[in-house]
Structure formats: structure tokens, C-alpha cells
Tab-separated table of C-alpha atoms and ligand atoms in Angstrom:
chain	number	residue	atom	x	y	z
A	52	MET	CA	-93.914	119.672	120.122
A	53	LYS	CA	-92.630	122.713	122.043
A	54	SER	CA	-90.416	122.181	125.059
A	55	PHE	CA	-89.176	124.574	127.701
A	56	VAL	CA	-85.962	123.465	129.406
A	57	THR	CA	-84.741	125.230	132.544
A	58	GLY	CA	-81.032	124.834	133.164
A	59	ALA	CA	-80.505	124.238	129.444
A	60	ALA	CA	-76.827	125.242	129.576
A	61	GLY	CA	-76.096	122.888	132.445
A	62	PHE	CA	-74.538	119.447	132.255
A	63	ILE	CA	-77.755	117.406	132.016
A	64	GLY	CA	-79.897	120.201	130.559
A	65	SER	CA	-77.607	120.628	127.566
A	66	HIS	CA	-77.625	116.903	126.736
A	67	LEU	CA	-81.414	116.917	127.103
A	68	THR	CA	-81.787	119.972	124.860
A	69	ALA	CA	-79.783	118.277	122.109
A	70	ALA	CA	-81.894	115.115	122.383
A	71	LEU	CA	-85.150	117.063	122.193
A	72	LEU	CA	-83.969	119.002	119.130
A	73	ASN	CA	-82.889	115.737	117.491
A	74	ALA	CA	-86.388	114.388	118.143
A	75	GLY	CA	-87.861	117.372	116.286
A	76	HIS	CA	-88.959	119.501	119.248
A	77	GLU	CA	-88.720	123.262	119.301
A	78	VAL	CA	-86.824	124.154	122.457
A	79	VAL	CA	-86.663	127.327	124.517
A	80	GLY	CA	-83.918	127.121	127.119
A	81	LEU	CA	-83.542	129.237	130.239
A	82	ASP	CA	-80.293	129.449	132.164
A	83	ASP	CA	-78.749	132.041	134.475
A	84	LEU	CA	-75.257	130.783	133.554
A	85	SER	CA	-74.281	130.584	137.219
A	86	THR	CA	-72.982	127.042	136.866
A	87	GLY	CA	-74.195	126.355	133.326
A	88	ARG	CA	-71.906	127.168	130.408
A	89	LEU	CA	-72.544	128.318	126.870
A	90	GLU	CA	-69.865	125.881	125.672
A	91	ASN	CA	-72.239	123.076	126.636
A	92	LEU	CA	-74.582	124.260	123.896
A	93	THR	CA	-71.999	124.438	121.114
A	94	THR	CA	-73.518	121.444	119.318
A	95	VAL	CA	-76.964	123.092	119.159
A	96	ALA	CA	-75.954	126.724	118.674
A	97	GLY	CA	-77.588	128.045	115.525
A	98	HIS	CA	-80.189	125.256	115.421
A	99	PRO	CA	-83.337	126.871	113.982
A	100	GLY	CA	-85.537	125.200	116.605
A	101	PHE	CA	-83.537	126.454	119.588
A	102	ARG	CA	-83.528	129.670	121.566
A	103	LEU	CA	-81.633	130.327	124.792
A	104	VAL	CA	-82.706	133.004	127.212
A	105	GLU	CA	-80.365	134.130	129.965
A	106	GLY	CA	-82.353	134.639	133.127
A	107	SER	CA	-83.373	133.137	136.434
A	108	ILE	CA	-86.137	130.778	137.442
A	109	LEU	CA	-86.675	133.232	140.298
A	110	ASP	CA	-88.010	135.683	137.689
A	111	ARG	CA	-91.648	134.615	137.836
A	112	ASP	CA	-92.841	136.712	134.899
A	113	LEU	CA	-90.045	135.510	132.657
A	114	VAL	CA	-90.718	131.872	133.538
A	115	ASP	CA	-94.405	132.313	132.825
A	116	GLU	CA	-93.711	134.038	129.530
A	117	LEU	CA	-91.332	131.322	128.356
A	118	THR	CA	-93.719	128.566	129.362
A	119	THR	CA	-96.531	130.044	127.278
A	120	GLY	CA	-97.186	127.747	124.333
A	121	ALA	CA	-94.964	124.959	125.664
A	122	ASP	CA	-96.339	121.407	125.625
A	123	ARG	CA	-93.544	120.038	127.812
A	124	VAL	CA	-91.492	121.575	130.619
A	125	PHE	CA	-88.239	119.976	131.779
A	126	HIS	CA	-87.057	121.576	135.020
A	127	PHE	CA	-83.312	121.144	135.478
A	128	ALA	CA	-82.259	124.570	136.736
A	129	ALA	CA	-81.037	124.189	140.316
A	130	ALA	CA	-78.216	125.022	142.658
A	131	VAL	CA	-76.161	121.808	142.778
A	132	GLY	CA	-72.764	120.619	143.979
A	133	SER	CA	-71.466	120.270	147.510
A	134	PHE	CA	-69.287	123.410	147.223
A	135	VAL	CA	-72.242	125.502	146.028
A	136	ILE	CA	-74.488	124.252	148.801
A	137	ARG	CA	-71.719	124.916	151.365
A	138	ASP	CA	-70.904	128.444	150.156
A	139	ARG	CA	-74.286	129.720	149.000
A	140	THR	CA	-76.797	127.892	151.156
A	141	LEU	CA	-79.383	130.653	151.319
A	142	GLU	CA	-79.333	131.416	147.605
A	143	SER	CA	-79.473	127.663	146.872
A	144	LEU	CA	-82.526	127.197	149.071
A	145	ARG	CA	-84.306	130.093	147.378
A	146	THR	CA	-83.469	128.842	143.892
A	147	ASN	CA	-84.381	125.243	144.633
A	148	ILE	CA	-87.637	126.048	146.445
A	149	HIS	CA	-89.040	129.325	145.085
A	150	GLY	CA	-87.575	128.849	141.616
A	151	THR	CA	-89.173	125.425	141.338
A	152	GLU	CA	-92.477	126.804	142.582
A	153	ASN	CA	-92.402	129.392	139.770
A	154	VAL	CA	-91.735	126.738	137.154
A	155	VAL	CA	-94.399	124.370	138.475
A	156	GLU	CA	-97.009	127.137	138.683
A	157	ALA	CA	-96.195	128.231	135.143
A	158	ALA	CA	-96.513	124.664	133.826
A	159	HIS	CA	-99.897	124.403	135.521
A	160	ARG	CA	-101.120	127.774	134.230
A	161	ASN	CA	-100.107	126.778	130.722
A	162	SER	CA	-101.424	123.186	130.917
A	163	ALA	CA	-98.002	121.739	130.036
A	164	ARG	CA	-96.690	118.391	131.199
A	165	ILE	CA	-93.689	118.808	133.490
A	166	LEU	CA	-90.719	116.618	134.419
A	167	VAL	CA	-88.771	117.828	137.446
A	168	ALA	CA	-85.230	116.731	138.220
A	169	SER	CA	-84.936	115.509	141.781
A	170	THR	CA	-82.149	113.620	143.441
A	171	SER	CA	-81.029	110.518	145.281
A	172	GLU	CA	-80.088	112.926	148.090
A	173	ILE	CA	-83.755	112.615	148.998
A	174	TYR	CA	-82.928	109.237	150.658
A	175	GLY	CA	-80.229	110.851	152.792
A	176	LYS	CA	-78.299	108.349	154.899
A	177	ASN	CA	-80.562	105.395	154.088
A	178	ASP	CA	-77.894	102.901	152.957
A	179	LYS	CA	-80.198	100.088	151.866
A	180	VAL	CA	-78.840	98.332	148.784
A	181	GLY	CA	-81.571	98.919	146.244
A	182	LEU	CA	-83.412	102.045	147.382
A	183	ARG	CA	-86.993	102.064	146.171
A	184	GLU	CA	-89.050	105.153	145.552
A	185	ASP	CA	-91.219	104.668	148.642
A	186	ASP	CA	-88.305	104.029	151.017
A	187	ASP	CA	-87.813	106.283	154.020
A	188	ARG	CA	-85.662	109.354	154.036
A	189	ILE	CA	-82.973	109.410	156.736
A	190	VAL	CA	-81.555	112.906	156.813
A	191	GLY	CA	-79.377	114.723	159.300
A	192	SER	CA	-80.044	117.970	161.115
A	193	PRO	CA	-81.517	120.787	159.017
A	194	LEU	CA	-78.823	122.969	160.589
A	195	ARG	CA	-76.187	121.091	158.640
A	196	SER	CA	-76.076	122.783	155.242
A	197	ARG	CA	-75.459	119.488	153.431
A	198	TRP	CA	-79.051	118.456	154.020
A	199	SER	CA	-80.514	121.737	152.794
A	200	TYR	CA	-80.299	120.472	149.217
A	201	ALA	CA	-82.227	117.301	150.071
A	202	GLU	CA	-84.742	119.334	152.092
A	203	ALA	CA	-85.389	121.725	149.216
A	204	LYS	CA	-85.803	118.913	146.711
A	205	ALA	CA	-88.134	117.086	149.100
A	206	ILE	CA	-90.296	120.210	149.324
A	207	ASP	CA	-90.300	120.346	145.510
A	208	GLU	CA	-91.505	116.744	145.379
A	209	SER	CA	-94.272	117.400	147.913
A	210	LEU	CA	-95.314	120.491	145.985
A	211	LEU	CA	-95.586	118.499	142.773
A	212	ASP	CA	-97.492	115.729	144.475
A	213	ALA	CA	-100.027	118.271	145.765
A	214	TYR	CA	-100.343	119.942	142.341
A	215	VAL	CA	-101.007	116.569	140.729
A	216	ARG	CA	-103.600	115.503	143.305
A	217	GLU	CA	-105.329	118.831	143.942
A	218	ARG	CA	-104.902	120.753	140.691
A	219	GLY	CA	-104.695	118.079	138.027
A	220	LEU	CA	-101.143	118.958	136.908
A	221	TRP	CA	-99.390	116.318	134.781
A	222	ALA	CA	-96.010	115.856	136.478
A	223	VAL	CA	-93.298	113.264	136.925
A	224	ILE	CA	-90.238	113.407	139.189
A	225	ALA	CA	-86.891	111.940	138.110
A	226	ARG	CA	-84.664	111.012	141.059
A	227	LEU	CA	-81.177	111.038	139.606
A	228	PHE	CA	-78.416	108.971	141.214
A	229	ASN	CA	-74.956	110.483	140.502
A	230	THR	CA	-75.453	111.207	136.821
A	231	VAL	CA	-72.051	111.770	135.213
A	232	GLY	CA	-70.355	112.022	131.827
A	233	PRO	CA	-68.907	114.534	129.394
A	234	ARG	CA	-69.565	118.239	130.151
A	235	GLN	CA	-69.854	117.760	133.893
A	236	THR	CA	-67.433	120.019	135.694
A	237	GLY	CA	-65.647	119.236	138.940
A	238	ARG	CA	-65.586	122.869	139.947
A	239	TYR	CA	-68.578	122.516	142.252
A	240	GLY	CA	-67.477	119.260	143.894
A	241	MET	CA	-68.513	116.370	141.624
A	242	VAL	CA	-65.994	113.645	142.145
A	243	ILE	CA	-65.417	112.069	138.703
A	244	PRO	CA	-64.477	115.212	136.756
A	245	ARG	CA	-62.356	116.273	139.748
A	246	PHE	CA	-60.401	113.008	139.928
A	247	VAL	CA	-59.887	112.944	136.152
A	248	ARG	CA	-58.652	116.542	136.080
A	249	GLN	CA	-56.317	115.879	139.012
A	250	ALA	CA	-54.950	112.680	137.440
A	251	LEU	CA	-54.328	114.295	134.053
A	252	ALA	CA	-52.591	117.246	135.716
A	253	GLY	CA	-50.409	114.930	137.830
A	254	GLU	CA	-51.898	116.386	141.017
A	255	PRO	CA	-52.904	114.287	144.034
A	256	LEU	CA	-56.416	112.834	143.877
A	257	THR	CA	-58.318	114.254	146.830
A	258	VAL	CA	-60.316	111.524	148.573
A	259	PHE	CA	-62.592	112.977	151.227
A	260	GLY	CA	-63.090	110.956	154.419
A	261	THR	CA	-62.108	107.281	154.518
A	262	GLY	CA	-62.773	106.622	150.834
A	263	GLU	CA	-65.006	103.707	151.847
A	264	GLN	CA	-68.198	105.571	150.908
A	265	VAL	CA	-69.962	103.897	147.980
A	266	ARG	CA	-71.762	105.409	145.008
A	267	CYS	CA	-73.244	104.193	141.710
A	268	PHE	CA	-72.452	106.413	138.740
A	269	CYS	CA	-74.730	106.514	135.722
A	270	HIS	CA	-73.815	107.794	132.265
A	271	VAL	CA	-75.872	110.801	131.185
A	272	HIS	CA	-76.516	109.103	127.831
A	273	ASP	CA	-78.356	106.313	129.660
A	274	VAL	CA	-80.452	108.842	131.582
A	275	ILE	CA	-81.551	111.188	128.756
A	276	PRO	CA	-83.759	108.736	126.787
A	277	ALA	CA	-85.503	107.778	130.032
A	278	LEU	CA	-86.309	111.445	130.702
A	279	THR	CA	-87.760	112.124	127.262
A	280	THR	CA	-89.804	108.916	127.392
A	281	LEU	CA	-91.059	109.334	130.976
A	282	ILE	CA	-92.807	112.606	130.167
A	283	GLU	CA	-94.706	110.857	127.357
A	284	THR	CA	-95.718	107.918	129.560
A	285	ASP	CA	-99.232	108.375	130.948
A	286	GLN	CA	-98.703	105.930	133.834
A	287	ALA	CA	-95.726	107.985	135.052
A	288	CYS	CA	-97.925	110.897	136.102
A	289	GLY	CA	-97.581	111.652	139.800
A	290	ARG	CA	-94.683	109.209	140.256
A	291	ALA	CA	-91.148	109.730	141.505
A	292	VAL	CA	-88.845	107.495	139.481
A	293	ASN	CA	-85.264	106.440	140.310
A	294	LEU	CA	-82.738	106.630	137.479
A	295	GLY	CA	-79.260	105.293	138.100
A	296	SER	CA	-76.844	102.417	137.821
A	297	SER	CA	-76.456	99.551	140.280
A	298	GLU	CA	-72.675	99.199	139.756
A	299	GLN	CA	-71.191	100.051	143.137
A	300	VAL	CA	-67.776	101.551	143.672
A	301	SER	CA	-66.074	103.002	146.719
A	302	ILE	CA	-64.540	106.439	146.276
A	303	GLY	CA	-61.098	105.056	147.188
A	304	GLU	CA	-61.409	102.426	144.455
A	305	LEU	CA	-62.669	105.089	142.049
A	306	ALA	CA	-59.500	107.115	142.658
A	307	ARG	CA	-57.309	104.051	142.010
A	308	ARG	CA	-59.244	103.275	138.844
A	309	VAL	CA	-58.869	106.812	137.479
A	310	ILE	CA	-55.125	106.662	138.122
A	311	ARG	CA	-54.894	103.303	136.335
A	312	LEU	CA	-56.970	104.366	133.310
A	313	THR	CA	-55.126	107.657	132.843
A	314	GLY	CA	-51.696	106.098	133.467
A	315	SER	CA	-51.116	108.973	135.868
A	316	ALA	CA	-48.275	109.158	138.383
A	317	SER	CA	-50.570	110.997	140.803
A	318	GLU	CA	-50.875	109.943	144.418
A	319	ILE	CA	-54.006	109.703	146.514
A	320	LYS	CA	-54.382	112.266	149.266
A	321	ARG	CA	-56.956	111.758	152.008
A	322	LEU	CA	-58.598	114.895	153.358
A	323	SER	CA	-61.033	115.204	156.234
A	324	TYR	CA	-64.548	116.397	155.503
A	325	LEU	CA	-64.068	119.137	158.061
A	326	GLU	CA	-61.059	120.660	156.317
A	327	VAL	CA	-62.630	120.539	152.832
A	328	LEU	CA	-66.340	120.919	153.338
A	329	GLY	CA	-66.666	122.436	156.791
A	330	SER	CA	-68.806	121.500	159.765
A	331	GLY	CA	-72.069	121.680	157.816
A	332	TYR	CA	-71.175	118.548	155.869
A	333	GLU	CA	-71.638	114.908	156.662
A	334	ASP	CA	-71.355	112.150	154.104
A	335	LEU	CA	-73.510	109.155	153.408
A	336	MET	CA	-71.785	105.821	153.208
A	337	ARG	CA	-73.714	103.977	150.516
A	338	ARG	CA	-76.279	104.916	147.893
A	339	VAL	CA	-77.583	102.262	145.522
A	340	PRO	CA	-80.832	102.544	143.540
A	341	ASP	CA	-83.476	100.029	142.636
A	342	CYS	CA	-84.640	101.088	139.177
A	343	ALA	CA	-87.346	98.471	138.667
A	344	LEU	CA	-90.029	101.160	138.364
A	345	ALA	CA	-88.145	102.965	135.595
A	346	GLY	CA	-87.659	99.569	133.940
A	347	ASP	CA	-91.393	98.896	134.029
A	348	LEU	CA	-92.428	102.370	132.906
A	349	VAL	CA	-89.920	103.109	130.148
A	350	GLY	CA	-87.664	100.052	129.816
A	351	PHE	CA	-84.810	101.878	131.557
A	352	LYS	CA	-81.548	100.026	132.069
A	353	ALA	CA	-78.121	101.559	132.640
A	354	THR	CA	-76.013	99.972	129.911
A	355	ARG	CA	-72.732	101.835	130.249
A	356	THR	CA	-70.215	100.628	132.830
A	357	LEU	CA	-68.141	102.768	135.147
A	358	ASP	CA	-65.112	102.117	132.944
A	359	ASP	CA	-67.095	103.337	129.900
A	360	ILE	CA	-67.914	106.499	131.823
A	361	LEU	CA	-64.353	107.069	132.986
A	362	ARG	CA	-62.974	106.574	129.483
A	363	ALA	CA	-65.478	109.096	128.091
A	364	VAL	CA	-64.607	111.715	130.721
A	365	ILE	CA	-60.859	111.089	130.358
A	366	ASP	CA	-61.120	111.424	126.557
A	367	GLU	CA	-63.054	114.650	126.848
A	368	GLN	CA	-60.686	116.252	129.322
A	369	ALA	CA	-57.565	115.018	127.546
A	370	ASN	CA	-58.804	116.425	124.230
A	371	ARG	CA	-59.691	119.846	125.514
A	372	GLY	CA	-56.811	120.199	127.954
A	373	GLY	CA	-58.525	119.810	131.297
A	374	ASP	CA	-61.839	120.595	132.908
A	375	ALA	CA	-63.132	123.308	130.543
A	376	VAL	CA	-64.696	125.306	133.302
A	377	ALA	CA	-61.293	126.625	134.171
A	378	SER	CA	-61.731	128.882	131.132
A	379	PRO	CA	-63.972	131.950	131.420
A	380	VAL	CA	-67.605	131.610	130.450
A	381	PRO	CA	-68.649	134.022	127.687
A	382	VAL	CA	-71.649	136.088	128.696
A	383	VAL	CA	-74.653	136.756	126.502
A	384	ALA	CA	-76.984	139.615	127.091
A	385	ARG	CA	-80.347	138.613	128.443
A	386	THR	CA	-82.501	137.977	125.393
A	387	ALA	CA	-85.912	139.573	125.362
A	388	ALA	CA	-88.246	136.658	125.980
A	389	THR	CA	-90.543	137.696	123.194
A	390	GLY	CA	-87.688	138.505	120.806
A	391	SER	CA	-87.336	136.957	117.383
B	1458	LIG	N1	-65.476	113.264	146.942
B	1458	LIG	C1	-64.127	113.041	147.161
B	1458	LIG	N2	-63.230	113.881	146.588
B	1458	LIG	C2	-63.588	114.923	145.795
B	1458	LIG	C3	-64.961	115.153	145.557
B	1458	LIG	C4	-65.881	114.305	146.148
B	1458	LIG	O1	-63.754	112.107	147.866
B	1458	LIG	O2	-62.686	115.645	145.324
B	1458	LIG	C5	-66.454	112.346	147.530
B	1458	LIG	C6	-67.644	112.982	148.260
B	1458	LIG	O3	-67.313	113.293	149.614
B	1458	LIG	C7	-68.678	111.861	148.165
B	1458	LIG	C8	-68.375	111.222	146.808
B	1458	LIG	O4	-67.044	111.608	146.474
B	1458	LIG	O5	-68.465	110.906	149.164
B	1458	LIG	C9	-69.315	111.661	145.691
B	1458	LIG	O6	-69.304	113.067	145.659
B	1458	LIG	P1	-70.169	113.892	144.619
B	1458	LIG	O7	-70.131	115.323	145.097
B	1458	LIG	O8	-69.711	113.605	143.230
B	1458	LIG	O9	-71.642	113.296	144.755
B	1458	LIG	P2	-72.591	113.025	146.031
B	1458	LIG	O10	-72.826	111.561	145.962
B	1458	LIG	O11	-71.900	113.442	147.276
B	1458	LIG	O12	-73.812	113.815	145.741
């Protein structure tokens, strides 16, 4: 089996690449190394079945070339993270809309099955406990940049739905709810690697807003097998599928837990959304998935607890001396797509 993974050097993409190689796939990865890191691919570097190409999903010809001969396409390249969306809204919209269109078109042209990473942001401010895939989206003004990520991903989902119904594409959408774990960096806003880095450095943990907002964090190792199985599951075609944990935690409690587990002397510092994220941001107060569909389709169940996740992230950061993204990312030359 030949797989093409966009965003292969990213947090989820790199874990997925390793799993596919372990399962005997040949993998071509594409990454522009904007937020992805070559260090994420250390465990697969030199694997005879793996090739990484540095380039953008906005490069239509390159995407088409790399998709040629692929049986499976996993689309994980995207602009993500609240700081990225705040600072580079226009570029993020282009990447997340036009880039996805290129990848989807290429999968269709090459008759490959495609799995596209979507997001729980799709549900916006809908705070129902147990969000189901057909629940309504409640999003704020499109003039608030926070929602531009959800808008772009919603367009991606509609595009896929139309390709499936009108063009016969085989596609499945994975809606990921706060996937976390080793290799995720806090540099672009993600809360767990940020809190862990702050606690280990003895800095204040920065809680945005009241700290009463609730999330469910899911270990990347629970998510990866569901992704590789979903794309092989005939009944998943044309579906959007939630993947996440149902263990709720408020962000204030998360900060206290990180302090306890690290034994840190850090304090908690509350910051207003306006001062950290600007006027284009508004938060959502609760986001909890119902993953019954993923359970039915692929037997998905999040087995790792929040404490398991925190221990894994603390171990990783403690062993490598902080959030690794603080170190410079080595740059590779863009590999010729048809090279050896
Ligand atoms: N957050 C925080 N401090 C930080 C980073 C994030 O309080 O240093 C909050 C953020 O405002 C949100 C929650 O933590 O309420 C989760 O943020 P993240 O960006 O990880 O994921 P989101 O659920 O917002 O996509």
C-alpha cells in the first residue's frame, strides 16, 4: 500500500507516518516545515519506505505529482493554533481552503481514498455535552479571526461531501477534539505543552479568561489507530467522524494539575483574552464529543486518561529540556518530487 501524508512533519502527521510505516506502507510525506519539524521524524528518518518532500499543499502540480500512484491520502497539512490564526489569518485561510482543494482534487484524479483532518472547532460555541456529528454549528462573526479556522474547515467538509456525492470520491473526515501528546509544541498556542513548559521552567502558568472553560484532551496514540482503520472501513465513506475523549477538565483545573504533577513552584496567572489573543478572539466554554459513531465504525475508545497524557508530555519535556521547538528547525532543500 502506498500512502501520501500531507503535514507529515507535524505533530499528528509524524505519529501517523510512523504507524503507516510500521504497518508496511510506503509513505511519501509533504510538509512546508512552517510549523512542522524535522525532529518529529527522527524515528523514521532513513526508513527505506519513507520519503519526505519539502513543499506546500498550495503547489498544485507538486501535490498532484506526489499523489500519483498513492492508494491512500491522509491530509493533515493545515495552519493550526490560535496564535497562527491570529497572526496569519489570510495565509491560514488560503492554506486551509485552497490547499485542501488541491489535495482533494489530486486524490480524486488519482482514484485514491482520502482521509481529511477536520476539527471540533466546526461545532463552534455549541456547548452540548456529547456533540454528535450532525449537531448544529454555532459560530461567531466571520469578522472575528478565531472563527476563520472553523469556517475554512467547514468549507473543506462541504467540498468533500460534494466530491463524494457528485464525483464518487472515497473520503472520510476525522473531527479531532484537542488531540495532544508528545511532539506537540506550545509555540502556536496549544495549552498542554505550554503549561508543562511553563511549570518546568518555574514560570507562571498563563490561564486565559476565567479558566472555567472546559475541554476534553485525547492522547494522539488513541487517535492514530482510528485514523488508519477509518480509511479502510467501507461504511465510513462520506462520513464525518468525531475522535476524542469524554474526560472533561476546566483549564483552571488543568493548570493546577500540571503544577501538582510536575511538583513546580509556579503560580497561576490569569490573562484576559484581549491582552493575549486580541479582539478577533472569543473562546468557547465547553467542548465534549460523543464518539459513538467512531465506536461503531472502528471500535474507537479513548483509553488514556488526562493524567496519562500529562505524564507523557512532562516526561518528554523534562528529558529534552523543554519544548523542543525553542531550538531552531534544520532546513532541508526541497527534494525533487520525482527524485530517487
Ligand atoms: N489557553 C490558556 N492558556 C494558554 C493557552 C491556551 O488558558 O497558555 C486556553 C485557551 O484559551 C482555550 C484552552 O486553553 O480555552 C484550550 O486551548 P488550545 O489552544 O489548546 O485549544 P482550543 O480548544 O482552543 O482549540
